[in-house]
Short mmCIF file of C-alpha atoms and ligand atoms in Angstrom, two decimals:
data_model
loop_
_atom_site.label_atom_id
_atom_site.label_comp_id
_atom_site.label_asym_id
_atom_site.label_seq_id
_atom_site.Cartn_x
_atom_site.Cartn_y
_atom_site.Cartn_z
CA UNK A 1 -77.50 -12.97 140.18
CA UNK A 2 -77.28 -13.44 143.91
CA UNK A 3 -79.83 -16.22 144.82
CA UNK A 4 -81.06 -14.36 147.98
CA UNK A 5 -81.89 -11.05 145.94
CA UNK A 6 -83.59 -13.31 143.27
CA UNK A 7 -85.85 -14.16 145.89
CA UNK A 8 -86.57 -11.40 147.05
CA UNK A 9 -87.00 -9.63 143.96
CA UNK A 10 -89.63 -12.40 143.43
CA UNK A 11 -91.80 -11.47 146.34
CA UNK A 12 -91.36 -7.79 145.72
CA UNK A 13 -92.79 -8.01 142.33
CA UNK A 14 -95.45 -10.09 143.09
CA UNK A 15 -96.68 -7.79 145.78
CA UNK A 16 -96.21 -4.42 143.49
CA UNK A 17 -98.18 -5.72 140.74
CA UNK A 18 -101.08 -4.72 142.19
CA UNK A 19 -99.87 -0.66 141.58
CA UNK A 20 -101.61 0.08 137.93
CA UNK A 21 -100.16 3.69 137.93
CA UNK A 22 -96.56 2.69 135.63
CA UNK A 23 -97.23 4.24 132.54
CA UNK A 24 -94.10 6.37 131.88
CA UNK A 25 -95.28 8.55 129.12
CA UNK A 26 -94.02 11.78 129.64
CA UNK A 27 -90.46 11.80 129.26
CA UNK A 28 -88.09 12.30 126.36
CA UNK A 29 -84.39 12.31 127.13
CA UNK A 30 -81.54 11.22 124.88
CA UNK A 31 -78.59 9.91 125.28
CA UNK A 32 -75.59 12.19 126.68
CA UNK A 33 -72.04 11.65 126.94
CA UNK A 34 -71.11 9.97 130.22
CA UNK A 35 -74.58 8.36 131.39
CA UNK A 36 -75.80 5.45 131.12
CA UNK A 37 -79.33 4.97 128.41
CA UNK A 38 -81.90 7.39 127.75
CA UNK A 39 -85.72 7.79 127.56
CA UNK A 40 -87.95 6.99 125.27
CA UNK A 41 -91.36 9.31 125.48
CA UNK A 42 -94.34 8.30 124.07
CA UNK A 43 -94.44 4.79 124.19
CA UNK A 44 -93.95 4.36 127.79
CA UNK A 45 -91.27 2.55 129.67
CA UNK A 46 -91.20 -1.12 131.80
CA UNK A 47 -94.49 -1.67 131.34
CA UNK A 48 -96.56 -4.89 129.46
CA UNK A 49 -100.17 -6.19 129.82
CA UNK A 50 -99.98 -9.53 131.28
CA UNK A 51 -102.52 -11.80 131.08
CA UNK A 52 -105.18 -10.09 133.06
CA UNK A 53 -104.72 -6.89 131.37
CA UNK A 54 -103.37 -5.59 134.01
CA UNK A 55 -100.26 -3.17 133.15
CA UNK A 56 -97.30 -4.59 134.52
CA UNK A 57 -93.53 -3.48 134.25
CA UNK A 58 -90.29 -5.76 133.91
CA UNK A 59 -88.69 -3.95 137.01
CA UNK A 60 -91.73 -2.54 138.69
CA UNK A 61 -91.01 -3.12 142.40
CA UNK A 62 -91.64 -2.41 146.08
CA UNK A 63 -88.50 -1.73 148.22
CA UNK A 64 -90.28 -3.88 151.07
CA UNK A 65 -93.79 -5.16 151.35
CA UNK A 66 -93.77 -5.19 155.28
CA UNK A 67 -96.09 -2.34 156.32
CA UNK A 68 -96.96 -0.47 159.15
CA UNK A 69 -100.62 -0.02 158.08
CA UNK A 70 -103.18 -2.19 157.83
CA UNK A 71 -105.43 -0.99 154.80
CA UNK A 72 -108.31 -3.54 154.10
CA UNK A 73 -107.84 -3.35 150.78
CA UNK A 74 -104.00 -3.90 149.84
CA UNK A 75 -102.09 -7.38 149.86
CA UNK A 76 -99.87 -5.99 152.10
CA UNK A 77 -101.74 -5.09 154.47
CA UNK A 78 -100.30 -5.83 158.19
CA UNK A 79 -102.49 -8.60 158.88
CA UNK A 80 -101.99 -10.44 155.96
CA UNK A 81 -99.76 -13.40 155.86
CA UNK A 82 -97.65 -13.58 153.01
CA UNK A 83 -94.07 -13.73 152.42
CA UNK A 84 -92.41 -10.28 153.28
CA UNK A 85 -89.18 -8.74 152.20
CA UNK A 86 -86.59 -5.76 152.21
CA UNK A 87 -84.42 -5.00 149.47
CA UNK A 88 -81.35 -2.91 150.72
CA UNK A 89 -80.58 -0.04 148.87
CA UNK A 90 -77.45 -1.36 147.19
CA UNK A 91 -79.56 -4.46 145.78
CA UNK A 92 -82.27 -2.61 144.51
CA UNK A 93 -79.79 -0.28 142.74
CA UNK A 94 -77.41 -3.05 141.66
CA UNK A 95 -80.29 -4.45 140.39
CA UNK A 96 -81.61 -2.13 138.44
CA UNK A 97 -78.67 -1.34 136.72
CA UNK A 98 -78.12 -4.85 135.89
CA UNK A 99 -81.16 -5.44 134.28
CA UNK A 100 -80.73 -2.25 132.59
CA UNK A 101 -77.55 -2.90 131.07
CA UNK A 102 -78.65 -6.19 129.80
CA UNK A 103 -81.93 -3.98 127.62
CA UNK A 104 -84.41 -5.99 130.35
CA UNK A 105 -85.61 -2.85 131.44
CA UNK A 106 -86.06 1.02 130.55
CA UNK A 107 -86.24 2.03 134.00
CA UNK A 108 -87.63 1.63 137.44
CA UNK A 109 -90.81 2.39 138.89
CA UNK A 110 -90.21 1.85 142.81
CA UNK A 111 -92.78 1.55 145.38
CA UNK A 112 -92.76 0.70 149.06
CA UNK A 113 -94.60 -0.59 152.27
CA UNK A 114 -94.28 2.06 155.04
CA UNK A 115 -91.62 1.04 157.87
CA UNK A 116 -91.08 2.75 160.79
CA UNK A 117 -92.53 5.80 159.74
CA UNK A 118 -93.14 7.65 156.10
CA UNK A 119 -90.06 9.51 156.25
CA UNK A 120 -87.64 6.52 157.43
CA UNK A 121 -89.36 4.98 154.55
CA UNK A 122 -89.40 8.05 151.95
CA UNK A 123 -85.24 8.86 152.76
CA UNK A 124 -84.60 5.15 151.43
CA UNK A 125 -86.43 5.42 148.12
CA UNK A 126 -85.22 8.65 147.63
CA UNK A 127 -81.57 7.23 148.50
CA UNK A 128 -81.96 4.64 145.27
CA UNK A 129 -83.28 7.39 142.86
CA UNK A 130 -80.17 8.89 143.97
CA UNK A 131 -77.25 6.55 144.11
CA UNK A 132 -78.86 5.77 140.39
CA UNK A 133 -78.55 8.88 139.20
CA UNK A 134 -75.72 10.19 140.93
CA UNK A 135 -73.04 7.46 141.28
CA UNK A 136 -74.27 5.08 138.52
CA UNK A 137 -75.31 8.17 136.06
CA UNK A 138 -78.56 6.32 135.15
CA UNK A 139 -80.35 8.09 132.87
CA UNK A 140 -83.30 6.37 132.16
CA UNK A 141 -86.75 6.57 133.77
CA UNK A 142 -87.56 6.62 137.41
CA UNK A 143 -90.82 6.76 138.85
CA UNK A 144 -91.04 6.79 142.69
CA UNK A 145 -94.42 6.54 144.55
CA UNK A 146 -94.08 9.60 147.30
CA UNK A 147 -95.11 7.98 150.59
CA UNK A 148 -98.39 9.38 152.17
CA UNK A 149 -97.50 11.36 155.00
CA UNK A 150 -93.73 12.50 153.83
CA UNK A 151 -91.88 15.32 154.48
CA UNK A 152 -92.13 18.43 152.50
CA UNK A 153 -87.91 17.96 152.41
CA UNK A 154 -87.67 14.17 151.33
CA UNK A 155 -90.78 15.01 148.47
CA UNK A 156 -88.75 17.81 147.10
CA UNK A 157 -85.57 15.54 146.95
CA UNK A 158 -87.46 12.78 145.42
CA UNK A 159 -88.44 15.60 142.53
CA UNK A 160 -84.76 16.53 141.50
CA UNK A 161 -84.17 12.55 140.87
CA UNK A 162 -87.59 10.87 139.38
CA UNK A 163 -88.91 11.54 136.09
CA UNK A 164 -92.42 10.73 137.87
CA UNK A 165 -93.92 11.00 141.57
CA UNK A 166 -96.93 9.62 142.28
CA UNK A 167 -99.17 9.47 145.30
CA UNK A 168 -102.11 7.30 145.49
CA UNK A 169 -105.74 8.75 146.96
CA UNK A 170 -106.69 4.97 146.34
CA UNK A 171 -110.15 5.35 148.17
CA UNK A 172 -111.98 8.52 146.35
CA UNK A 173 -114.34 9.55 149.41
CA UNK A 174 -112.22 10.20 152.85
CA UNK A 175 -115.19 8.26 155.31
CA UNK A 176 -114.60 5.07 153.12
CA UNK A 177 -110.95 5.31 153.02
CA UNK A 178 -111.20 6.03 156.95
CA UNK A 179 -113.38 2.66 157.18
CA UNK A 180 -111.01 0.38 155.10
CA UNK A 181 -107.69 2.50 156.55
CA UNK A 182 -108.35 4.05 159.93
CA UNK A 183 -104.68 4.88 159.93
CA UNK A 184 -104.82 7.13 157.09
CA UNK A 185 -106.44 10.24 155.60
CA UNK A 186 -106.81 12.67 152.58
CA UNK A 187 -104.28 15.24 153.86
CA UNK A 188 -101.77 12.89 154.00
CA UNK A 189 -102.35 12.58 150.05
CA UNK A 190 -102.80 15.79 148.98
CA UNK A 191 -99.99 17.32 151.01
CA UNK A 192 -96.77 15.31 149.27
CA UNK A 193 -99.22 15.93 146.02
CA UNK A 194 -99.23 19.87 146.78
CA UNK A 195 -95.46 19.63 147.33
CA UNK A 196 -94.57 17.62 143.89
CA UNK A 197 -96.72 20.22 142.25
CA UNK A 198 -95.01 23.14 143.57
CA UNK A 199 -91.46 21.94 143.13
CA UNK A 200 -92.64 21.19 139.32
CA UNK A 201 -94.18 24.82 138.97
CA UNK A 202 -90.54 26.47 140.99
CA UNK A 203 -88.43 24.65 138.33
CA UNK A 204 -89.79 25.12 135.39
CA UNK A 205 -89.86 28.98 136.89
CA UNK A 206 -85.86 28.89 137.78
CA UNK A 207 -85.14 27.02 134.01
CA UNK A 208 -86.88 30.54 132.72
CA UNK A 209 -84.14 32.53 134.55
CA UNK A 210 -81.42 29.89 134.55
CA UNK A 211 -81.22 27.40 131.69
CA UNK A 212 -79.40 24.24 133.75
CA UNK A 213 -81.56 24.70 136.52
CA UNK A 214 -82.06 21.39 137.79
CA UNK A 215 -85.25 19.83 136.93
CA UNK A 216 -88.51 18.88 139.51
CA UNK A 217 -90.46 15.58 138.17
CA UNK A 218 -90.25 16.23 134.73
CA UNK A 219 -93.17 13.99 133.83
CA UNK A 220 -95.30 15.11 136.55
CA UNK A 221 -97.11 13.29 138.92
CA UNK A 222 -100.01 10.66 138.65
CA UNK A 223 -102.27 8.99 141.34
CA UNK A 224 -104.79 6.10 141.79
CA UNK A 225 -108.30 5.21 142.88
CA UNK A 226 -109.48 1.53 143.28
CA UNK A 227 -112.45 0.78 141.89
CA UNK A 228 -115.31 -0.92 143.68
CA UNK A 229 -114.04 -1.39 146.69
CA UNK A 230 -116.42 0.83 148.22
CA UNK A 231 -119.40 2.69 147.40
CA UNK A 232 -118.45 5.33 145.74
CA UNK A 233 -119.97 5.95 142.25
CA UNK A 234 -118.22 7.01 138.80
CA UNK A 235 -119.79 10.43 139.66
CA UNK A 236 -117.05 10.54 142.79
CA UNK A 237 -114.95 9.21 141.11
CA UNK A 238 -114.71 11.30 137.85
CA UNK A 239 -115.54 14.33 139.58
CA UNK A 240 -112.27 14.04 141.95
CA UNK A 241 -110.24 12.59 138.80
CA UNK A 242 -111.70 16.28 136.84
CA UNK A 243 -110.62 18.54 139.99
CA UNK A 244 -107.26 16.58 139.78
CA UNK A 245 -106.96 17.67 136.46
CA UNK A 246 -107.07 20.96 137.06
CA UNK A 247 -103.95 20.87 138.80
CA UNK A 248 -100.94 21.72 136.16
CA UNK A 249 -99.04 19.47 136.56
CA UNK A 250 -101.46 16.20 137.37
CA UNK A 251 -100.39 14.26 134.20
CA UNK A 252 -102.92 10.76 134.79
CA UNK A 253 -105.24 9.37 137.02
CA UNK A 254 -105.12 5.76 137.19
CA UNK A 255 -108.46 3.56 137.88
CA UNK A 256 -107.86 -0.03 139.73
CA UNK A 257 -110.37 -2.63 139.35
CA UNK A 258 -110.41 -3.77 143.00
CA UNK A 259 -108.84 -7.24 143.09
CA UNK A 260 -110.46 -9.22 145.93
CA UNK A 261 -107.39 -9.62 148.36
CA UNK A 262 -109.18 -9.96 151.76
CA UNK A 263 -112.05 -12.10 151.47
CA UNK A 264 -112.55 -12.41 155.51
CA UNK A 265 -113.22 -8.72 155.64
CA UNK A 266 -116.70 -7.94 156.06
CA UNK A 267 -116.18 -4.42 155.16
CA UNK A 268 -115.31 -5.46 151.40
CA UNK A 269 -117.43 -6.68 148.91
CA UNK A 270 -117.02 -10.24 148.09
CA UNK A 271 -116.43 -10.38 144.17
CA UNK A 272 -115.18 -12.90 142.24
CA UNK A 273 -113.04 -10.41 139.75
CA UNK A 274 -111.83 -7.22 139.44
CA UNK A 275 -114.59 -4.99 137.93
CA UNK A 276 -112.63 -4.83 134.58
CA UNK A 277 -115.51 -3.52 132.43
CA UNK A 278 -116.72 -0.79 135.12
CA UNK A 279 -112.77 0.17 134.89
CA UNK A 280 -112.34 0.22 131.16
CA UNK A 281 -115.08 2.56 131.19
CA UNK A 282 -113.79 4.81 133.47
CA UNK A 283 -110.38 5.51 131.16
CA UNK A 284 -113.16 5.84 128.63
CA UNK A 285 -114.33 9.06 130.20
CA UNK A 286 -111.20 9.70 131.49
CA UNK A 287 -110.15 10.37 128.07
CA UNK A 288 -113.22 12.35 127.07
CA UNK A 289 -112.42 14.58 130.02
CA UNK A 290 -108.97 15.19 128.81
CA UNK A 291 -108.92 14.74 124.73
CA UNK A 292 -112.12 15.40 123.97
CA UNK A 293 -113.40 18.35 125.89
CA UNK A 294 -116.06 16.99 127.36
CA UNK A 295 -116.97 18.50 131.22
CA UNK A 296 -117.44 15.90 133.70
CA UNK A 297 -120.60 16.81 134.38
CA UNK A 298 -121.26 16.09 131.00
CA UNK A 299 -120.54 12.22 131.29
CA UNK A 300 -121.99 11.37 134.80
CA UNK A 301 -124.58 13.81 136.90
CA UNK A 302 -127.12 12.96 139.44
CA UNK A 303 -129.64 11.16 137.08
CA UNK A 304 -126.61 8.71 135.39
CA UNK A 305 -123.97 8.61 138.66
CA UNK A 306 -122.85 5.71 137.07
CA UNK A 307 -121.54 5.09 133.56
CA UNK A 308 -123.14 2.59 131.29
CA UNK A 309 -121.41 -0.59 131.36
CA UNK A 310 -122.95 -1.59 127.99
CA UNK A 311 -121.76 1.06 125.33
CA UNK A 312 -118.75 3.72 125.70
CA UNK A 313 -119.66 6.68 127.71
CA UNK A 314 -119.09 9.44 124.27
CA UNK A 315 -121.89 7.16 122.92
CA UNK A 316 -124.36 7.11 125.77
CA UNK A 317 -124.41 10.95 126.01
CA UNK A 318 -124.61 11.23 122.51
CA UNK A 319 -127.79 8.75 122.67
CA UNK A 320 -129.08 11.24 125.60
CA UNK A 321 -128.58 14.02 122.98
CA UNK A 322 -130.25 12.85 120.13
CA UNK A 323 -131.72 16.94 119.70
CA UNK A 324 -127.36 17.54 118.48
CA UNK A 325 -127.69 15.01 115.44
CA UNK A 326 -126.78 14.64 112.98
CA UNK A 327 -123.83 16.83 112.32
CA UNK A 328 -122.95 17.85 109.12
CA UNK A 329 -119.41 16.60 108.65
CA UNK A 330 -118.91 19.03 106.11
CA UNK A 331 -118.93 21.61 107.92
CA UNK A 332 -119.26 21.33 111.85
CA UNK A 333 -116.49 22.48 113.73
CA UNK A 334 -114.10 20.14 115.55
CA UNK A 335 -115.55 20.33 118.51
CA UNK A 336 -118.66 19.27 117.32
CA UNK A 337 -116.92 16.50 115.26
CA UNK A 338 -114.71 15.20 118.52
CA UNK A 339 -117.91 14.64 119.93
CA UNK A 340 -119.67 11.92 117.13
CA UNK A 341 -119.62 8.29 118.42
CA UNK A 342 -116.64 6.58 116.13
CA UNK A 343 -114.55 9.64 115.57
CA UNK A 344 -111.41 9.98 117.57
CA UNK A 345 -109.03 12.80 118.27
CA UNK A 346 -107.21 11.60 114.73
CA UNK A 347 -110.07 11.70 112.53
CA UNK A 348 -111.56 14.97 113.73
CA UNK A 349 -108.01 15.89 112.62
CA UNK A 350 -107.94 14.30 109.38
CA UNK A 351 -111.23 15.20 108.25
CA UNK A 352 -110.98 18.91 109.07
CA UNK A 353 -108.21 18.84 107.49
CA UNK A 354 -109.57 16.61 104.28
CA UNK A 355 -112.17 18.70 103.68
CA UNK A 356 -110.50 22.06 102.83
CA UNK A 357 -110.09 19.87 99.27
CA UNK A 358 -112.97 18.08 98.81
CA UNK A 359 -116.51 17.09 100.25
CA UNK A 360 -116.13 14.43 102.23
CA UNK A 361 -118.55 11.45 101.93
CA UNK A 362 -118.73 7.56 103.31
CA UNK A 363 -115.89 5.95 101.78
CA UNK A 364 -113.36 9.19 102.65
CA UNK A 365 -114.60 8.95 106.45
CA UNK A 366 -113.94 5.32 106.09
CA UNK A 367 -110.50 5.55 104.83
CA UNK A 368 -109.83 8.04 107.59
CA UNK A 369 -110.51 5.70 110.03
CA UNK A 370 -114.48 7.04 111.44
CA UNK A 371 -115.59 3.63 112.78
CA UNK A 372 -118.45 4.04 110.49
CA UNK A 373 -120.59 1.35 112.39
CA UNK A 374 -121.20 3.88 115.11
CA UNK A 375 -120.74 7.13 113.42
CA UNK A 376 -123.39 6.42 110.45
CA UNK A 377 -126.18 7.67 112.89
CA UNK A 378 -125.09 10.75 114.16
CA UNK A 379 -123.58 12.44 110.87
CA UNK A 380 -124.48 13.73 107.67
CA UNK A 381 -122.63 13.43 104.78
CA UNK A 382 -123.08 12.96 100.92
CA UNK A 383 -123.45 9.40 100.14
CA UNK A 384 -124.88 8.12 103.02
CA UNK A 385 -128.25 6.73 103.43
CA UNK A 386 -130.03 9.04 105.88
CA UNK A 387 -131.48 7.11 108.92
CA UNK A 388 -129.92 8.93 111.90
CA UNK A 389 -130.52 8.54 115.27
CA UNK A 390 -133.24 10.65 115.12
CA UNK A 391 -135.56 8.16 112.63
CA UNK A 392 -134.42 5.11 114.50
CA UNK A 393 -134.55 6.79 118.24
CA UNK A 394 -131.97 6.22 120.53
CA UNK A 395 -133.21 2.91 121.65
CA UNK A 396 -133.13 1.66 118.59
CA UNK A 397 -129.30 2.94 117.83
CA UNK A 398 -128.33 1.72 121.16
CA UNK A 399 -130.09 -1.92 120.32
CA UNK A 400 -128.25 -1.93 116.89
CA UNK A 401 -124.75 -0.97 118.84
CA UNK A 402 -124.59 -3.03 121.83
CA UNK A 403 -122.36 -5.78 121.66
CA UNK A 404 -124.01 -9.17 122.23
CA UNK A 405 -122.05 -11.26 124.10
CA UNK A 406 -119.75 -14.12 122.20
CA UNK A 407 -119.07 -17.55 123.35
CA UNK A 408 -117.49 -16.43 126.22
CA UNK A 409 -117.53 -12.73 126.81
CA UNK A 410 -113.86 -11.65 127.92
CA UNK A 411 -114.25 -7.97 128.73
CA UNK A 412 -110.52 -7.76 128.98
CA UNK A 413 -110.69 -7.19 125.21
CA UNK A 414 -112.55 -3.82 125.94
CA UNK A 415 -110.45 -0.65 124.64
CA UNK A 416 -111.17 2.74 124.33
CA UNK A 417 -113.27 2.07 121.59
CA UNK A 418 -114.43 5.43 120.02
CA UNK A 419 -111.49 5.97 118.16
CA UNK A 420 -107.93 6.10 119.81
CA UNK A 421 -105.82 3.43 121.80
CA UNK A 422 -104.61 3.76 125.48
CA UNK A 423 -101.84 6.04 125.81
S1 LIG B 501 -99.83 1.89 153.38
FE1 LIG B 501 -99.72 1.18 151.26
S2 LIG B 501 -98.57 -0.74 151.35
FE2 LIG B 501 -99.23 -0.27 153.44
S3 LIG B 501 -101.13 -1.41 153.69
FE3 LIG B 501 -101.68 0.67 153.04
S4 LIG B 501 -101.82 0.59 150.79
FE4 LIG B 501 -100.73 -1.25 151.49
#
């Protein structure tokens, strides 16, 4: 590989790596006769979890880091000095067809710096989606972030080549995105978000009439918010995540531990590492809000704004609803059951599904995976010895429950621990 583009390619990942918002679920598209690949769903594409558990793909890359702007919070920033670079459209797609062809990589997920203007910018990232897909017949996944600010034209381009678009709101409340980027605003969010969601919503309209219609963004489009980089609390947070949700075709919301990357700037808080826990928690009831029907206003209202960093947010309102336990798990419905601390979307599956044959008791739940540890408080079953969390109060469940900290606590070895893994 050319020795120049190596470099470059260098730099470019480094300064993309701070972009959480890769996942690549969503797709499914197999091999056809004359491209090149195909898509795995499910499992997700060019992404890993390096070392600071931070998701990271093998080709996950900005076309340039130079920027126009001069947001506080990103490496990139104008003001910052760091080494900058351009990939050319040719390298970039050269590039990713190399390390395609070699099984390196499943796909692409391309992000920029703004030059010139969004649009200059936006025409060249829609030019490699296309030269991929057109000339090179690539068929495997391609998520592009749309640029904030681009044309209604270039965004509905962009949609007949990526799998994915995403645009990030990064900063959840507009005057604290105004104080850490002056140069930017909400409307230049939501707009390119309004036009990937329309182009999704025409397609899959025209593939009713027509059945090779061409297809808009097949796995939708995602977004980001960073995390404690201003004062926002999981209450704005969540509650803009659950009004993104209600748009069809908003797939995920991505949460971004800020990473301290301008420690001059006043206007930042000075912390000494990304609030990991505080983000963990956050997919936590991000998940509730999407897999376990849970209302937002559920998990965080004015008297808990902020989720507990301590125990997993399905437990803490559970704890704050001590009048709903136990639940018979015998015969409670599956809402009911989605809702115990320990059962996941699988269980509540298994064991409505278990029980049509026989009562179920401790060891069943156990072999159906109910993290009993949690779960033994808030259910009733045959078998099990009855001290629920009404005998031994909240408090004293929550006391029980809370991890102590080990030798060396490494909340990087948080999950979404009541009962599934991270999609
Ligand atoms: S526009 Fe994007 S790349 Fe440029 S400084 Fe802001 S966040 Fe960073």
């Amino acid at each position: 590989m050319d020795e120049n583009v190596l470099n470059k390619l260098k730099i470019l990942a480094e300064s993309a790596k701070y972009d959480v918002s890769c996942s690549s679920s969503g797709t499914v598209r197999s091999n056809k006769a004359g491209m090149v690949g195909n898509t795995v769903g499910g499992w997700g594409i060019c992404h890993s979890f390096a070392e600071d558990g931070r998701c990271i793909s093998l080709l996950k890359v900005m076309l340039t880091n130079y920027c126009i702007y001069d947001c506080a919070y990103c490496i990139n920033r104008r003001s910052n000095d760091l080494p900058r670079a351009t990939l050319s459209v040719g390298e970039l797609v050269d590039l990713t067809m190399e390390f395609y062809r070699r099984n390196y990589i499943e796909g692409l997920f391309l992000s920029s710096g703004v030059v010139r203007n969004p649009d200059y910018t936006m025409e060249r990232l829609v030019r490699v989606a296309k030269d991929l897909r057109t000339i090179h017949r690539f068929n495997g996944y391609i998520h592009l972030k749309s640029i904030p600010g681009a044309s209604r034209e270039l965004v509905n381009e962009a949609g007949l080549y990526a799998d994915r678009l995403s645009v990030n709101v990064e900063i959840p409340k507009e005057e604290n995105l105004k104080l850490l980027a002056p140069e930017k605003d909400h409307k230049s969010v939501f707009a390119p978000m309004r036009y990937i969601q329309q182009g999704v919503l025409e397609s899959a309209e025209e593939r009713k009439k027509y059945r090779y219609a061409p297809r808009f963004a097949p796995a939708g489009q995602s977004t980001q918010m960073i995390v404690g980089a201003t004062a926002e609390t999981d209450k704005d947070i969540l509650f803009l995540s659950s009004a993104l949700y209600q748009r069809p075709t908003m797939r995920r919301v991505y949460y971004s531990g800020y990473v301290s990357v301008n420690t001059y700037d006043k206007r930042l808080p000075a912390l000494k590492q990304p609030p990991l826990v505080r983000e963990n928690r956050l997919y936590q009831a991000d998940w509730l809000l999407r897999f376990y029907q849970f209302k937002v206003d559920e998990i965080v209202d004015d008297a808990y704004p902020d989720l507990d960093l301590e125990i997993d947010p399905k437990l803490s309102w559970a704890l704050r609803h001590p009048e709903l336990f136990p639940v018979d798990i015998n015969k409670a419905d599956y809402e009911m059951i989605l809702r115990i601390p320990g059962i996941g979307v699988k269980s509540a599956r298994l064991i409505i599904a278990s029980r049509r044959f026989s009562k179920l008791g401790f060891y069943q739940l156990k072999k159906i995976g109910v993290v009993m540890k949690k779960a033994q408080y808030f259910i009733m079953c045959s078998e099990l010895p009855m001290r629920t969390v009404n005998e031994m109060t909240p408090q004293g469940v929550r006391n029980l429950l809370v991890r102590k900290p080990k030798k060396k606590y490494d909340d990087r070895q948080l999950t979404l621990d009541f009962g599934e893994e991270r999609e």
